[in-house]
């Protein structure tokens, strides 16, 4: 009888554990789905034929609710080598592949997406497809291009000047940018200080005769004009008029 009671209790105990697992699995799946839905980045899954099998909410919002079952190339904007680039991934390569691709949003607008892709394998190591996250970087690239054009305009402008022009770091007197005309005073190295280049000295200008332009700009935070004696690369004296202009940060510091 004791054995019988033991055998009868064992199924009940297993049934209780099974019930606990069954109850926790849906809860875990629910939390996982909520997590993926809350992620602002696009998350997409494709099979080995590059057909979309699953998408999080951000993916559905971008491509549309009918994205499931369509091939990834359906959304490509123009010819591109995206498939060739990720080909090793579908051959089993487990590295994360980064690729940028222009794709059509569901409203028809072309956007630039940055993709991070990784292979999906089954329990036996067979390739099942890929899981990828994507981020819309269209506006970032536009800003980068604007900055590039502004920098190019600035560079072209200072290069057109016939007199020396340079930008000096307010903290250490180091010349961070200079035009070609500055070569009249010598060759610039990575850590060239303004006073070393123009005065051939090892410390900043000082005194009434050679008031330091940088110190004056830092003191007044306004444009200044001073007269100095500089020495060119041959050691010849050059009487120069210096025009200094402050570059202020968001906290009004030079």
PDB file of C-alpha atoms in Angstrom, residues 25-175:
ATOM      1  CA  UNK A  25       5.838  29.930 -20.872  1.00  0.00           C
ATOM      2  CA  UNK A  26       2.991  32.196 -22.031  1.00  0.00           C
ATOM      3  CA  UNK A  27       4.007  34.779 -19.459  1.00  0.00           C
ATOM      4  CA  UNK A  28       7.594  34.743 -20.751  1.00  0.00           C
ATOM      5  CA  UNK A  29       6.420  34.902 -24.353  1.00  0.00           C
ATOM      6  CA  UNK A  30       4.206  37.841 -23.476  1.00  0.00           C
ATOM      7  CA  UNK A  31       7.050  39.708 -21.828  1.00  0.00           C
ATOM      8  CA  UNK A  32       9.320  38.957 -24.785  1.00  0.00           C
ATOM      9  CA  UNK A  33       6.752  40.230 -27.276  1.00  0.00           C
ATOM     10  CA  UNK A  34       6.226  43.364 -25.184  1.00  0.00           C
ATOM     11  CA  UNK A  35       9.984  43.936 -25.059  1.00  0.00           C
ATOM     12  CA  UNK A  36      10.370  43.626 -28.828  1.00  0.00           C
ATOM     13  CA  UNK A  37       7.376  45.882 -29.407  1.00  0.00           C
ATOM     14  CA  UNK A  38       8.879  48.531 -27.123  1.00  0.00           C
ATOM     15  CA  UNK A  39      12.249  48.572 -28.930  1.00  0.00           C
ATOM     16  CA  UNK A  40      12.325  51.692 -31.146  1.00  0.00           C
ATOM     17  CA  UNK A  41      14.616  50.042 -33.717  1.00  0.00           C
ATOM     18  CA  UNK A  42      13.275  47.914 -36.536  1.00  0.00           C
ATOM     19  CA  UNK A  43      13.715  44.161 -35.979  1.00  0.00           C
ATOM     20  CA  UNK A  44      13.101  41.795 -38.896  1.00  0.00           C
ATOM     21  CA  UNK A  45      13.509  38.071 -39.524  1.00  0.00           C
ATOM     22  CA  UNK A  46      14.043  36.530 -42.960  1.00  0.00           C
ATOM     23  CA  UNK A  47      14.303  32.922 -44.100  1.00  0.00           C
ATOM     24  CA  UNK A  48      17.019  31.550 -46.380  1.00  0.00           C
ATOM     25  CA  UNK A  49      15.155  32.948 -49.393  1.00  0.00           C
ATOM     26  CA  UNK A  50      15.302  36.498 -47.985  1.00  0.00           C
ATOM     27  CA  UNK A  51      11.556  36.463 -47.345  1.00  0.00           C
ATOM     28  CA  UNK A  52      10.314  38.301 -44.267  1.00  0.00           C
ATOM     29  CA  UNK A  53       8.849  35.881 -41.708  1.00  0.00           C
ATOM     30  CA  UNK A  54       8.465  38.161 -38.679  1.00  0.00           C
ATOM     31  CA  UNK A  55       8.689  41.836 -37.726  1.00  0.00           C
ATOM     32  CA  UNK A  56       8.375  43.823 -34.524  1.00  0.00           C
ATOM     33  CA  UNK A  57       6.022  46.790 -34.301  1.00  0.00           C
ATOM     34  CA  UNK A  58       8.664  49.260 -35.506  1.00  0.00           C
ATOM     35  CA  UNK A  59       9.216  47.064 -38.572  1.00  0.00           C
ATOM     36  CA  UNK A  60       5.502  46.894 -39.317  1.00  0.00           C
ATOM     37  CA  UNK A  61       5.208  50.663 -38.891  1.00  0.00           C
ATOM     38  CA  UNK A  62       8.014  51.236 -41.403  1.00  0.00           C
ATOM     39  CA  UNK A  63       7.284  48.630 -44.075  1.00  0.00           C
ATOM     40  CA  UNK A  64       3.566  48.123 -43.524  1.00  0.00           C
ATOM     41  CA  UNK A  65       1.467  45.316 -42.107  1.00  0.00           C
ATOM     42  CA  UNK A  66       1.726  43.349 -45.381  1.00  0.00           C
ATOM     43  CA  UNK A  67       5.527  43.002 -45.157  1.00  0.00           C
ATOM     44  CA  UNK A  68       5.332  39.415 -43.914  1.00  0.00           C
ATOM     45  CA  UNK A  69       5.745  37.014 -46.836  1.00  0.00           C
ATOM     46  CA  UNK A  70       7.486  39.527 -49.107  1.00  0.00           C
ATOM     47  CA  UNK A  71      11.112  39.360 -50.159  1.00  0.00           C
ATOM     48  CA  UNK A  72      13.452  41.929 -48.651  1.00  0.00           C
ATOM     49  CA  UNK A  73      14.451  43.231 -52.105  1.00  0.00           C
ATOM     50  CA  UNK A  74      10.838  44.280 -52.702  1.00  0.00           C
ATOM     51  CA  UNK A  75      11.601  47.342 -50.563  1.00  0.00           C
ATOM     52  CA  UNK A  76      14.990  48.198 -52.062  1.00  0.00           C
ATOM     53  CA  UNK A  77      15.231  51.667 -53.599  1.00  0.00           C
ATOM     54  CA  UNK A  78      17.400  51.300 -56.691  1.00  0.00           C
ATOM     55  CA  UNK A  79      20.107  48.808 -57.540  1.00  0.00           C
ATOM     56  CA  UNK A  80      22.298  47.783 -54.613  1.00  0.00           C
ATOM     57  CA  UNK A  81      24.692  45.055 -53.555  1.00  0.00           C
ATOM     58  CA  UNK A  82      23.081  44.253 -50.217  1.00  0.00           C
ATOM     59  CA  UNK A  83      22.452  40.580 -51.047  1.00  0.00           C
ATOM     60  CA  UNK A  84      26.046  40.060 -52.169  1.00  0.00           C
ATOM     61  CA  UNK A  85      27.372  41.707 -49.015  1.00  0.00           C
ATOM     62  CA  UNK A  86      25.389  39.455 -46.621  1.00  0.00           C
ATOM     63  CA  UNK A  87      25.865  36.290 -48.676  1.00  0.00           C
ATOM     64  CA  UNK A  88      28.469  34.830 -46.244  1.00  0.00           C
ATOM     65  CA  UNK A  89      25.909  35.160 -43.455  1.00  0.00           C
ATOM     66  CA  UNK A  90      23.556  32.726 -45.227  1.00  0.00           C
ATOM     67  CA  UNK A  91      26.472  30.367 -45.689  1.00  0.00           C
ATOM     68  CA  UNK A  92      26.762  30.115 -41.904  1.00  0.00           C
ATOM     69  CA  UNK A  93      29.078  32.980 -40.989  1.00  0.00           C
ATOM     70  CA  UNK A  94      28.213  33.956 -37.397  1.00  0.00           C
ATOM     71  CA  UNK A  95      29.700  37.437 -37.468  1.00  0.00           C
ATOM     72  CA  UNK A  96      27.419  40.466 -37.245  1.00  0.00           C
ATOM     73  CA  UNK A  97      27.175  42.125 -40.653  1.00  0.00           C
ATOM     74  CA  UNK A  98      26.660  45.887 -40.942  1.00  0.00           C
ATOM     75  CA  UNK A  99      25.225  47.300 -44.134  1.00  0.00           C
ATOM     76  CA  UNK A 100      23.503  50.522 -45.164  1.00  0.00           C
ATOM     77  CA  UNK A 101      20.627  50.248 -47.595  1.00  0.00           C
ATOM     78  CA  UNK A 102      18.175  52.686 -49.170  1.00  0.00           C
ATOM     79  CA  UNK A 103      14.680  51.298 -48.765  1.00  0.00           C
ATOM     80  CA  UNK A 104      11.128  52.410 -49.426  1.00  0.00           C
ATOM     81  CA  UNK A 105       8.936  53.156 -46.451  1.00  0.00           C
ATOM     82  CA  UNK A 106       5.274  52.183 -46.661  1.00  0.00           C
ATOM     83  CA  UNK A 107       4.385  55.772 -47.637  1.00  0.00           C
ATOM     84  CA  UNK A 108       6.730  55.494 -50.635  1.00  0.00           C
ATOM     85  CA  UNK A 109       9.501  57.717 -49.264  1.00  0.00           C
ATOM     86  CA  UNK A 110      13.057  56.449 -49.675  1.00  0.00           C
ATOM     87  CA  UNK A 111      14.982  56.249 -46.413  1.00  0.00           C
ATOM     88  CA  UNK A 112      18.516  55.164 -45.570  1.00  0.00           C
ATOM     89  CA  UNK A 113      18.554  52.274 -43.092  1.00  0.00           C
ATOM     90  CA  UNK A 114      21.555  50.998 -41.155  1.00  0.00           C
ATOM     91  CA  UNK A 115      21.262  47.219 -40.678  1.00  0.00           C
ATOM     92  CA  UNK A 116      22.973  44.866 -38.226  1.00  0.00           C
ATOM     93  CA  UNK A 117      22.403  41.268 -39.365  1.00  0.00           C
ATOM     94  CA  UNK A 118      23.147  37.902 -37.773  1.00  0.00           C
ATOM     95  CA  UNK A 119      22.519  34.348 -38.925  1.00  0.00           C
ATOM     96  CA  UNK A 120      19.793  32.173 -37.377  1.00  0.00           C
ATOM     97  CA  UNK A 121      20.553  28.456 -37.050  1.00  0.00           C
ATOM     98  CA  UNK A 122      18.558  25.443 -35.904  1.00  0.00           C
ATOM     99  CA  UNK A 123      19.619  22.981 -33.193  1.00  0.00           C
ATOM    100  CA  UNK A 124      21.719  21.032 -35.709  1.00  0.00           C
ATOM    101  CA  UNK A 125      23.555  24.100 -36.964  1.00  0.00           C
ATOM    102  CA  UNK A 126      21.614  24.456 -40.183  1.00  0.00           C
ATOM    103  CA  UNK A 127      20.999  27.980 -41.455  1.00  0.00           C
ATOM    104  CA  UNK A 128      17.368  28.996 -41.044  1.00  0.00           C
ATOM    105  CA  UNK A 129      17.655  32.637 -42.042  1.00  0.00           C
ATOM    106  CA  UNK A 130      18.747  35.831 -40.346  1.00  0.00           C
ATOM    107  CA  UNK A 131      17.608  38.259 -37.670  1.00  0.00           C
ATOM    108  CA  UNK A 132      18.364  41.926 -38.281  1.00  0.00           C
ATOM    109  CA  UNK A 133      17.923  45.236 -36.538  1.00  0.00           C
ATOM    110  CA  UNK A 134      17.706  48.472 -38.477  1.00  0.00           C
ATOM    111  CA  UNK A 135      17.755  52.166 -37.722  1.00  0.00           C
ATOM    112  CA  UNK A 136      16.698  55.048 -39.937  1.00  0.00           C
ATOM    113  CA  UNK A 137      19.833  57.197 -40.364  1.00  0.00           C
ATOM    114  CA  UNK A 138      18.530  59.425 -43.156  1.00  0.00           C
ATOM    115  CA  UNK A 139      18.540  62.622 -41.106  1.00  0.00           C
ATOM    116  CA  UNK A 140      21.924  61.820 -39.556  1.00  0.00           C
ATOM    117  CA  UNK A 141      23.477  61.488 -43.012  1.00  0.00           C
ATOM    118  CA  UNK A 142      21.884  64.767 -44.116  1.00  0.00           C
ATOM    119  CA  UNK A 143      23.395  66.560 -41.115  1.00  0.00           C
ATOM    120  CA  UNK A 144      26.789  64.953 -41.769  1.00  0.00           C
ATOM    121  CA  UNK A 145      26.650  66.095 -45.389  1.00  0.00           C
ATOM    122  CA  UNK A 146      25.718  69.631 -44.361  1.00  0.00           C
ATOM    123  CA  UNK A 147      28.653  69.710 -41.945  1.00  0.00           C
ATOM    124  CA  UNK A 148      30.970  68.359 -44.632  1.00  0.00           C
ATOM    125  CA  UNK A 149      29.884  71.074 -47.063  1.00  0.00           C
ATOM    126  CA  UNK A 150      30.249  73.764 -44.414  1.00  0.00           C
ATOM    127  CA  UNK A 151      33.723  72.511 -43.552  1.00  0.00           C
ATOM    128  CA  UNK A 152      34.658  72.445 -47.223  1.00  0.00           C
ATOM    129  CA  UNK A 153      33.382  76.008 -47.661  1.00  0.00           C
ATOM    130  CA  UNK A 154      35.347  77.152 -44.617  1.00  0.00           C
ATOM    131  CA  UNK A 155      38.516  75.434 -45.842  1.00  0.00           C
ATOM    132  CA  UNK A 156      38.165  76.897 -49.326  1.00  0.00           C
ATOM    133  CA  UNK A 157      37.538  80.348 -47.856  1.00  0.00           C
ATOM    134  CA  UNK A 158      40.608  80.454 -45.615  1.00  0.00           C
ATOM    135  CA  UNK A 159      42.746  78.971 -48.387  1.00  0.00           C
ATOM    136  CA  UNK A 160      41.732  81.850 -50.641  1.00  0.00           C
ATOM    137  CA  UNK A 161      43.234  84.344 -48.193  1.00  0.00           C
ATOM    138  CA  UNK A 162      46.670  85.653 -49.126  1.00  0.00           C
ATOM    139  CA  UNK A 163      47.632  86.309 -45.501  1.00  0.00           C
ATOM    140  CA  UNK A 164      48.127  83.760 -42.701  1.00  0.00           C
ATOM    141  CA  UNK A 165      45.008  82.530 -40.939  1.00  0.00           C
ATOM    142  CA  UNK A 166      44.937  80.064 -38.090  1.00  0.00           C
ATOM    143  CA  UNK A 167      42.751  78.827 -35.263  1.00  0.00           C
ATOM    144  CA  UNK A 168      44.377  78.604 -31.828  1.00  0.00           C
ATOM    145  CA  UNK A 169      43.210  76.376 -28.970  1.00  0.00           C
ATOM    146  CA  UNK A 170      42.345  78.676 -26.047  1.00  0.00           C
ATOM    147  CA  UNK A 171      43.620  76.154 -23.504  1.00  0.00           C
ATOM    148  CA  UNK A 172      47.121  75.360 -24.753  1.00  0.00           C
ATOM    149  CA  UNK A 173      47.951  77.805 -27.600  1.00  0.00           C
ATOM    150  CA  UNK A 174      48.124  74.936 -30.055  1.00  0.00           C
ATOM    151  CA  UNK A 175      47.306  75.731 -33.687  1.00  0.00           C
TER     152      UNK A 175
END
